[in-house]
PDB file of C-alpha atoms in Angstrom:
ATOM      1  CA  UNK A 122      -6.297  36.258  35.203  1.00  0.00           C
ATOM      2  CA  UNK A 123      -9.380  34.702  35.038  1.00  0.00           C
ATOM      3  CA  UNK A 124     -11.837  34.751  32.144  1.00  0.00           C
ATOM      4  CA  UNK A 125     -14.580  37.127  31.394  1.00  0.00           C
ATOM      5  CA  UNK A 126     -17.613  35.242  33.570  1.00  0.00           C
ATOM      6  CA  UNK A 127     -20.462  34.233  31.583  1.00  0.00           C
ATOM      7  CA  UNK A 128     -24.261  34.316  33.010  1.00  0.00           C
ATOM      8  CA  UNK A 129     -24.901  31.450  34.825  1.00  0.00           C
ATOM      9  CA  UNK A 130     -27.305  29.983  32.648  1.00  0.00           C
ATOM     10  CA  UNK A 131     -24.241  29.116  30.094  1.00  0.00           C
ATOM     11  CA  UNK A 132     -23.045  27.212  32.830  1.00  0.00           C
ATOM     12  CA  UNK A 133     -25.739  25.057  33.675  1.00  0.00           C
ATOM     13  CA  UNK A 134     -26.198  24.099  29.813  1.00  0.00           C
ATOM     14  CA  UNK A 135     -22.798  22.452  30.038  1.00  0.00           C
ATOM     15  CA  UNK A 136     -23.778  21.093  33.562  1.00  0.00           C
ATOM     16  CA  UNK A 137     -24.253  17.869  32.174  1.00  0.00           C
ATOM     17  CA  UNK A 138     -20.393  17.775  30.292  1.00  0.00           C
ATOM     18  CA  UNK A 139     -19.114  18.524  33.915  1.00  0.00           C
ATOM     19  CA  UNK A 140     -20.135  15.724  35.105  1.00  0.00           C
ATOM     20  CA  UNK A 141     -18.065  13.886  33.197  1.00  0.00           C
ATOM     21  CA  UNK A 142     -14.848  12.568  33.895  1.00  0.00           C
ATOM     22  CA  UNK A 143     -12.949  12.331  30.378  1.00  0.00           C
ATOM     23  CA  UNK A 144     -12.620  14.611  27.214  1.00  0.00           C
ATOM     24  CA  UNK A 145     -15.693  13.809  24.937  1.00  0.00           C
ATOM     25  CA  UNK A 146     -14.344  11.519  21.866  1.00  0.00           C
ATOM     26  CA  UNK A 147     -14.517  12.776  18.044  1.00  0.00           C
ATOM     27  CA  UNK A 148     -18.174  10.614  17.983  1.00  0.00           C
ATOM     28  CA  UNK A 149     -19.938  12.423  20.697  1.00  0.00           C
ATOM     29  CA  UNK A 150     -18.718  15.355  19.107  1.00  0.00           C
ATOM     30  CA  UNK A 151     -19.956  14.535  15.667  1.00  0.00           C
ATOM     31  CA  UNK A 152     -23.623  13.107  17.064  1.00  0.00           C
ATOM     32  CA  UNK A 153     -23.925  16.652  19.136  1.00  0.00           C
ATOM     33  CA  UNK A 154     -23.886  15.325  22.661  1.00  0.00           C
ATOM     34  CA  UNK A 155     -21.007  18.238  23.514  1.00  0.00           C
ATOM     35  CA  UNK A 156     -22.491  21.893  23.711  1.00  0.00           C
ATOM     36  CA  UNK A 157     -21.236  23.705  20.684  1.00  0.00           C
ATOM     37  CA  UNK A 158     -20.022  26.685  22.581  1.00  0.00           C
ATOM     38  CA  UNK A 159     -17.325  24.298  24.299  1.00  0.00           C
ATOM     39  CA  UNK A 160     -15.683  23.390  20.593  1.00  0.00           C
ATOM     40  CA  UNK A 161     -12.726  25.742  19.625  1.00  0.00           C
ATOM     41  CA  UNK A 162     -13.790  25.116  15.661  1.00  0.00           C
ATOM     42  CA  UNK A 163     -17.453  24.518  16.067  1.00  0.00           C
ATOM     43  CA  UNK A 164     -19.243  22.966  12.850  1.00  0.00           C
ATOM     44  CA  UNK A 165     -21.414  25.284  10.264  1.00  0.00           C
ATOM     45  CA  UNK A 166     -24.843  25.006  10.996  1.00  0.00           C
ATOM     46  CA  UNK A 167     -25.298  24.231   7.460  1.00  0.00           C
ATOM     47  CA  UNK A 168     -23.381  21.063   8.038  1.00  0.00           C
ATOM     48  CA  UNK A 169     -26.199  18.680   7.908  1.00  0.00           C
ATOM     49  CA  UNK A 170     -24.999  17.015  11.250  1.00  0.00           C
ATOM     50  CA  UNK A 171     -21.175  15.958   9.438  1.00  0.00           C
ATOM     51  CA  UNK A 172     -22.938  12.783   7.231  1.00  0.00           C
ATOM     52  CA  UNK A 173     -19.561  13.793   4.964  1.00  0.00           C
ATOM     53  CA  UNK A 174     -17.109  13.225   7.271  1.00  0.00           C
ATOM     54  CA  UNK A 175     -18.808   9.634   8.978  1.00  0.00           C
ATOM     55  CA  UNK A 176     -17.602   7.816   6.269  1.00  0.00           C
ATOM     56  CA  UNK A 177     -15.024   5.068   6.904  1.00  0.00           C
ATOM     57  CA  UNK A 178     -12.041   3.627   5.350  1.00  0.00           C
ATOM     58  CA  UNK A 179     -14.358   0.404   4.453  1.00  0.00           C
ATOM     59  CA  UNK A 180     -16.714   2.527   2.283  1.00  0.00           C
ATOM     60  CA  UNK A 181     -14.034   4.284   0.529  1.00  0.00           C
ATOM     61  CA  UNK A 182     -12.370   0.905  -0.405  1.00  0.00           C
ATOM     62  CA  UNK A 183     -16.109  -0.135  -1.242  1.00  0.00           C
ATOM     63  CA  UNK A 184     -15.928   2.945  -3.693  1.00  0.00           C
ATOM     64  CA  UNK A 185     -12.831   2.175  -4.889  1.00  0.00           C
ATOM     65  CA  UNK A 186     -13.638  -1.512  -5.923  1.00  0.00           C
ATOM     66  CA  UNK A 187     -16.705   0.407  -7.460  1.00  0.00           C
ATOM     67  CA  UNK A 188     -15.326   2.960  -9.601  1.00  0.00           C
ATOM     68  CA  UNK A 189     -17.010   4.685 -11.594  1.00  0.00           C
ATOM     69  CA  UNK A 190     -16.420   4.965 -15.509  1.00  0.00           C
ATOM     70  CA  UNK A 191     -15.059   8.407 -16.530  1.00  0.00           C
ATOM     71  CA  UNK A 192     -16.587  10.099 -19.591  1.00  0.00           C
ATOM     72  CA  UNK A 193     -13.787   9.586 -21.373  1.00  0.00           C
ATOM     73  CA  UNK A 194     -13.417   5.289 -20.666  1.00  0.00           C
ATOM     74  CA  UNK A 195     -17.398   5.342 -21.532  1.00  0.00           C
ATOM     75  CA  UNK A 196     -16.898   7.420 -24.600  1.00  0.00           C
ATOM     76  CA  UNK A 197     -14.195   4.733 -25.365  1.00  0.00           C
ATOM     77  CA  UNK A 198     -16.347   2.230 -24.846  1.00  0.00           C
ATOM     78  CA  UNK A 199     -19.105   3.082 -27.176  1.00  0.00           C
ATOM     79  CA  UNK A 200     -16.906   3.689 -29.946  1.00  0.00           C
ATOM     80  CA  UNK A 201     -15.243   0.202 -29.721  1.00  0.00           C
ATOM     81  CA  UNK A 202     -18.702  -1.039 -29.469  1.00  0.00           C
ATOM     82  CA  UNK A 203     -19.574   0.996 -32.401  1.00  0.00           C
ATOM     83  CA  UNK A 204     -16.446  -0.545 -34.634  1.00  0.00           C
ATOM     84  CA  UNK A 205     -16.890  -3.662 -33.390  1.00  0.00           C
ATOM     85  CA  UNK A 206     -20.455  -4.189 -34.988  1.00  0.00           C
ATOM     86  CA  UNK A 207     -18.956  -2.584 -38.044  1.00  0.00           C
ATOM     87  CA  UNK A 208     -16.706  -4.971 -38.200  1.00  0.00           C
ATOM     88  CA  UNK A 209     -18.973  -8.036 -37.487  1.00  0.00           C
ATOM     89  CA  UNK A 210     -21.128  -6.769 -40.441  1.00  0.00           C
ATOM     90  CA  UNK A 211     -17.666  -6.906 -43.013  1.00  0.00           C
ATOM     91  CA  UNK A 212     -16.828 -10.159 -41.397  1.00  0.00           C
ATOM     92  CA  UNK A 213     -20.521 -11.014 -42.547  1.00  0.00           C
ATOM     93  CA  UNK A 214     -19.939  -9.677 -45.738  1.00  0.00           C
ATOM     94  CA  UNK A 215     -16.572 -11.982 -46.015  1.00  0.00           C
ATOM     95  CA  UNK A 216     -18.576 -15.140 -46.257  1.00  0.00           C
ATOM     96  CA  UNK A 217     -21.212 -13.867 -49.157  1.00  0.00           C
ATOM     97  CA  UNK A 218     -20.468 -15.409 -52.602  1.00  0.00           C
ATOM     98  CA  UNK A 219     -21.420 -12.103 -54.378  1.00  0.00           C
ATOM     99  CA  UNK A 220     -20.195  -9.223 -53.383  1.00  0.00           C
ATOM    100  CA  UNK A 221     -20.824  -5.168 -55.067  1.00  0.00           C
ATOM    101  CA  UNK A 222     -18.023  -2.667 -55.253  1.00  0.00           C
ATOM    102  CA  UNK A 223     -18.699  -1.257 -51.685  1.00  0.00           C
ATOM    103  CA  UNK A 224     -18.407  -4.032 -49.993  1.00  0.00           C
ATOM    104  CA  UNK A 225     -15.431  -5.652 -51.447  1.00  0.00           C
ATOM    105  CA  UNK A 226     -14.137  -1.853 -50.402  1.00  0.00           C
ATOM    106  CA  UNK A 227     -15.271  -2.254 -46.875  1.00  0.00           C
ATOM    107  CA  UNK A 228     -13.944  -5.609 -47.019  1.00  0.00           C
ATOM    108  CA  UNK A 229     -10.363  -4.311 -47.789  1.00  0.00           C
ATOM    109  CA  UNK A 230     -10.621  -2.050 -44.943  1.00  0.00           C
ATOM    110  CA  UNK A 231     -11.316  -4.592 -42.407  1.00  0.00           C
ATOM    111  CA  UNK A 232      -7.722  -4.942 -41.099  1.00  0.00           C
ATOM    112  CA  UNK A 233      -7.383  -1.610 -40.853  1.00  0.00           C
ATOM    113  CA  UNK A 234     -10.446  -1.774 -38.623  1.00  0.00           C
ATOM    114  CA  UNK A 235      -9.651  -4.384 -36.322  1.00  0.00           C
ATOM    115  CA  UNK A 236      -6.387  -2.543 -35.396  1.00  0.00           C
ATOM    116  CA  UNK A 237      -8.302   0.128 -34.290  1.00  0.00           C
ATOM    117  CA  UNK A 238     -10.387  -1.463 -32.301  1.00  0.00           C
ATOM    118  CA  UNK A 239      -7.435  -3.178 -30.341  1.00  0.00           C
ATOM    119  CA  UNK A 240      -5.482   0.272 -30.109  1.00  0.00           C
ATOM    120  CA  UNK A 241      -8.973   1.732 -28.552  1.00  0.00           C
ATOM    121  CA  UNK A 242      -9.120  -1.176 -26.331  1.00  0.00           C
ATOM    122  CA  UNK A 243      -5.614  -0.660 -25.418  1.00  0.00           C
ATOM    123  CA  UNK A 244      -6.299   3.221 -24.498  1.00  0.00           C
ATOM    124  CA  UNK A 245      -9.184   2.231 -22.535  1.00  0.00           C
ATOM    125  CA  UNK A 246      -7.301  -0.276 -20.504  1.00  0.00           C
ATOM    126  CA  UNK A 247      -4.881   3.069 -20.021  1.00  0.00           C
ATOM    127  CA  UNK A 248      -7.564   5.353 -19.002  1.00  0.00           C
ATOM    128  CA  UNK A 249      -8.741   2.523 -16.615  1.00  0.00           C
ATOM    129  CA  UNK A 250      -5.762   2.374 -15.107  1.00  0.00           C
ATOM    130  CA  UNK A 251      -5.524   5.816 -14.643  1.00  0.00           C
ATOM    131  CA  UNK A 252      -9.036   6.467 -12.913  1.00  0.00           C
ATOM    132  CA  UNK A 253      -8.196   3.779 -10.750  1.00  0.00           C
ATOM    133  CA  UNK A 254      -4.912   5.213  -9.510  1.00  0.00           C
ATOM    134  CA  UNK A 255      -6.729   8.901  -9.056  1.00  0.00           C
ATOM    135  CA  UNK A 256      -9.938   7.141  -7.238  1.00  0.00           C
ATOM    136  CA  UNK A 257      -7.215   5.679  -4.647  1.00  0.00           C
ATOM    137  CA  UNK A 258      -5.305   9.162  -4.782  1.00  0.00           C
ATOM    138  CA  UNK A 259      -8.419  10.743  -3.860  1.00  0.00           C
ATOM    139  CA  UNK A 260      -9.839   8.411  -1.175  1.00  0.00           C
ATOM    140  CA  UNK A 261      -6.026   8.703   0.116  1.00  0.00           C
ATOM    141  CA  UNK A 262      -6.678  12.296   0.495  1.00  0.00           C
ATOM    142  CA  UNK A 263     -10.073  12.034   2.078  1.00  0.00           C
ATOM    143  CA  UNK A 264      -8.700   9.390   4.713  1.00  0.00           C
ATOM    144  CA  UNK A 265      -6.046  12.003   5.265  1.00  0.00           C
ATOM    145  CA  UNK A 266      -8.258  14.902   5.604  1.00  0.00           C
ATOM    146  CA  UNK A 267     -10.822  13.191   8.057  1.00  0.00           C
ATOM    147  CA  UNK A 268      -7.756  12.219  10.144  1.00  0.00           C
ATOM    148  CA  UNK A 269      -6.619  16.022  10.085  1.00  0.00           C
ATOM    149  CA  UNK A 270     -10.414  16.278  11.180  1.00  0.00           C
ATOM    150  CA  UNK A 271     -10.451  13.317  14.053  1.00  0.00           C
ATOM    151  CA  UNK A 272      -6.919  15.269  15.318  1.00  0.00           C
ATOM    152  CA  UNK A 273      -8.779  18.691  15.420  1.00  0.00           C
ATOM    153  CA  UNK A 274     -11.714  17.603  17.307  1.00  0.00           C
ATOM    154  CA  UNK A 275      -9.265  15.479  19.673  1.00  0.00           C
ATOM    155  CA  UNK A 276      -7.797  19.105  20.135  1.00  0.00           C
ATOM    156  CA  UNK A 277     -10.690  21.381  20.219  1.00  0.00           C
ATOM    157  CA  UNK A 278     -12.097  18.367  22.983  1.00  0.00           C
ATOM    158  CA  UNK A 279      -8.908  18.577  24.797  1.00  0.00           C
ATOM    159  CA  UNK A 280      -9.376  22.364  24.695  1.00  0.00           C
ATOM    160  CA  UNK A 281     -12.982  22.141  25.800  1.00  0.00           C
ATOM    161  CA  UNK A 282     -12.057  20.471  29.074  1.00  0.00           C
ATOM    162  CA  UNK A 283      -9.402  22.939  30.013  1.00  0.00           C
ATOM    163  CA  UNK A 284     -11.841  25.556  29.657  1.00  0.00           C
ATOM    164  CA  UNK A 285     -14.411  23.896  31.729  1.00  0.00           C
ATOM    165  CA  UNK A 286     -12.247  23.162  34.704  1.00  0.00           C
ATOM    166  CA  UNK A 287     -10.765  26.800  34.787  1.00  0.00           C
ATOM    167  CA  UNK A 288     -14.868  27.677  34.883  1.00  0.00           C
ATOM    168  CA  UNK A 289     -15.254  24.960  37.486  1.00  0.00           C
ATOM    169  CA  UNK A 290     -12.342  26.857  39.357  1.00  0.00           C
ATOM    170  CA  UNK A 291     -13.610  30.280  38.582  1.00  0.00           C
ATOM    171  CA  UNK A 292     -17.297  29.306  39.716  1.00  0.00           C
ATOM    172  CA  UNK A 293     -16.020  28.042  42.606  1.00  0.00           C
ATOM    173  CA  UNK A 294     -13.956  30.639  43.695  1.00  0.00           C
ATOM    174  CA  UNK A 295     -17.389  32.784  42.923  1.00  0.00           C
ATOM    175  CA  UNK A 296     -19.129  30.814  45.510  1.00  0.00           C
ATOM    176  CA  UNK A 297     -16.661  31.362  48.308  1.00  0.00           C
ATOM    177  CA  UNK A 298     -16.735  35.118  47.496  1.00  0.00           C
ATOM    178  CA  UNK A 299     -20.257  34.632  47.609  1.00  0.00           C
ATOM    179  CA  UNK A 300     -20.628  37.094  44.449  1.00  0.00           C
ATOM    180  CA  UNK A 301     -22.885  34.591  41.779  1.00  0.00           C
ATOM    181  CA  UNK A 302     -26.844  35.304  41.890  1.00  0.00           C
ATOM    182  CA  UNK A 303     -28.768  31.806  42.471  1.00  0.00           C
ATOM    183  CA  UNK A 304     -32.294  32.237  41.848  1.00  0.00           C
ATOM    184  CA  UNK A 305     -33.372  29.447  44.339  1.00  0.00           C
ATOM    185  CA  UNK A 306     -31.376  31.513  47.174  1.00  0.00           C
ATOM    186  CA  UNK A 307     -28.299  29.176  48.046  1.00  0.00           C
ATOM    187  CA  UNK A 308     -25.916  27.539  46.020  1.00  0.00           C
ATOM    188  CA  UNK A 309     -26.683  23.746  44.758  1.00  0.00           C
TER     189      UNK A 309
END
């Protein structure tokens, strides 16, 4: 009926969490204040202290406003860039009186070239669109996941102070029966 006892040590660790009055909240969790050995899902030790998981929905907006360029938008980029000065220097060549072979050939080409440009700046606008509208997918999901998280260690918290009253109870009822070992000789 009652759980396996643990040495009384383990129980004055958590003495200080008895003394409280309310389930610990998903901060005191994440800064450590709560014993470990009261979460249901404690966190890896390799964790880092859960820096991850303290962001907030401000900074992923911030991120959001801040997206980064994808390869693939720079990648358009420099090659409009590229074209573009291309073109400038056959737009330069436009206004020469004399002009060789070549570049009355480039010259001719020019049209050709600024369409490409546009349809490049076109598929960049695209691909801008599109990392945009995976950035907010993805900070979507993150604000989803660290609610999944905040409901957990509401849970494992709610959990935690179950377990410590039926320990309360089962120390107590210990006491009565006058079975628990105190090393100072009487009970506190």
């Amino acid at each position: 009926m009652y759980p396996e006892p643990r040495p009384l040590r383990a129980y004055l660790k958590t003495h200080e969490s008895a003394l409280s009055d309310h389930a610990p909240d998903a901060e005191e969790v994440k800064t450590g204040k709560v014993d470990p050995s009261l979460l249901a899902n404690p966190p890896p030790p390799s964790s880092g202290g859960g820096d991850i998981a303290n962001s907030t929905e401000a900074d992923e907006s911030h991120q959001e406003t801040e997206a980064e360029k994808s390869l693939v938008v720079d990648a358009i980029s420099k090659r409009i860039k590229a074209l573009g000065k291309k073109a400038q220097r056959l737009r330069e060549y436009k206004q020469q009186a004399e002009l060789n072979e070549d570049q009355k050939s480039a010259i001719s080409g020019l049209p050709l070239l600024e369409a490409s440009i546009k349809e490049l700046e076109s598929i960049k606008k695209t691909a801008e669109g599109l990392e945009i509208s995976a950035q907010r997918t993805r900070n979507q999901e993150r604000i989803e996941q660290q609610k999944q998280a905040d409901q957990r260690i509401a849970e494992a918290s709610q959990q935690a102070e179950v377990r410590l009253r039926e320990c309360s109870i089962w120390t107590q009822y210990q006491i009565k029966l006058g079975r628990l070992p105190f090393s100072h000789g009487s009970p506190p």
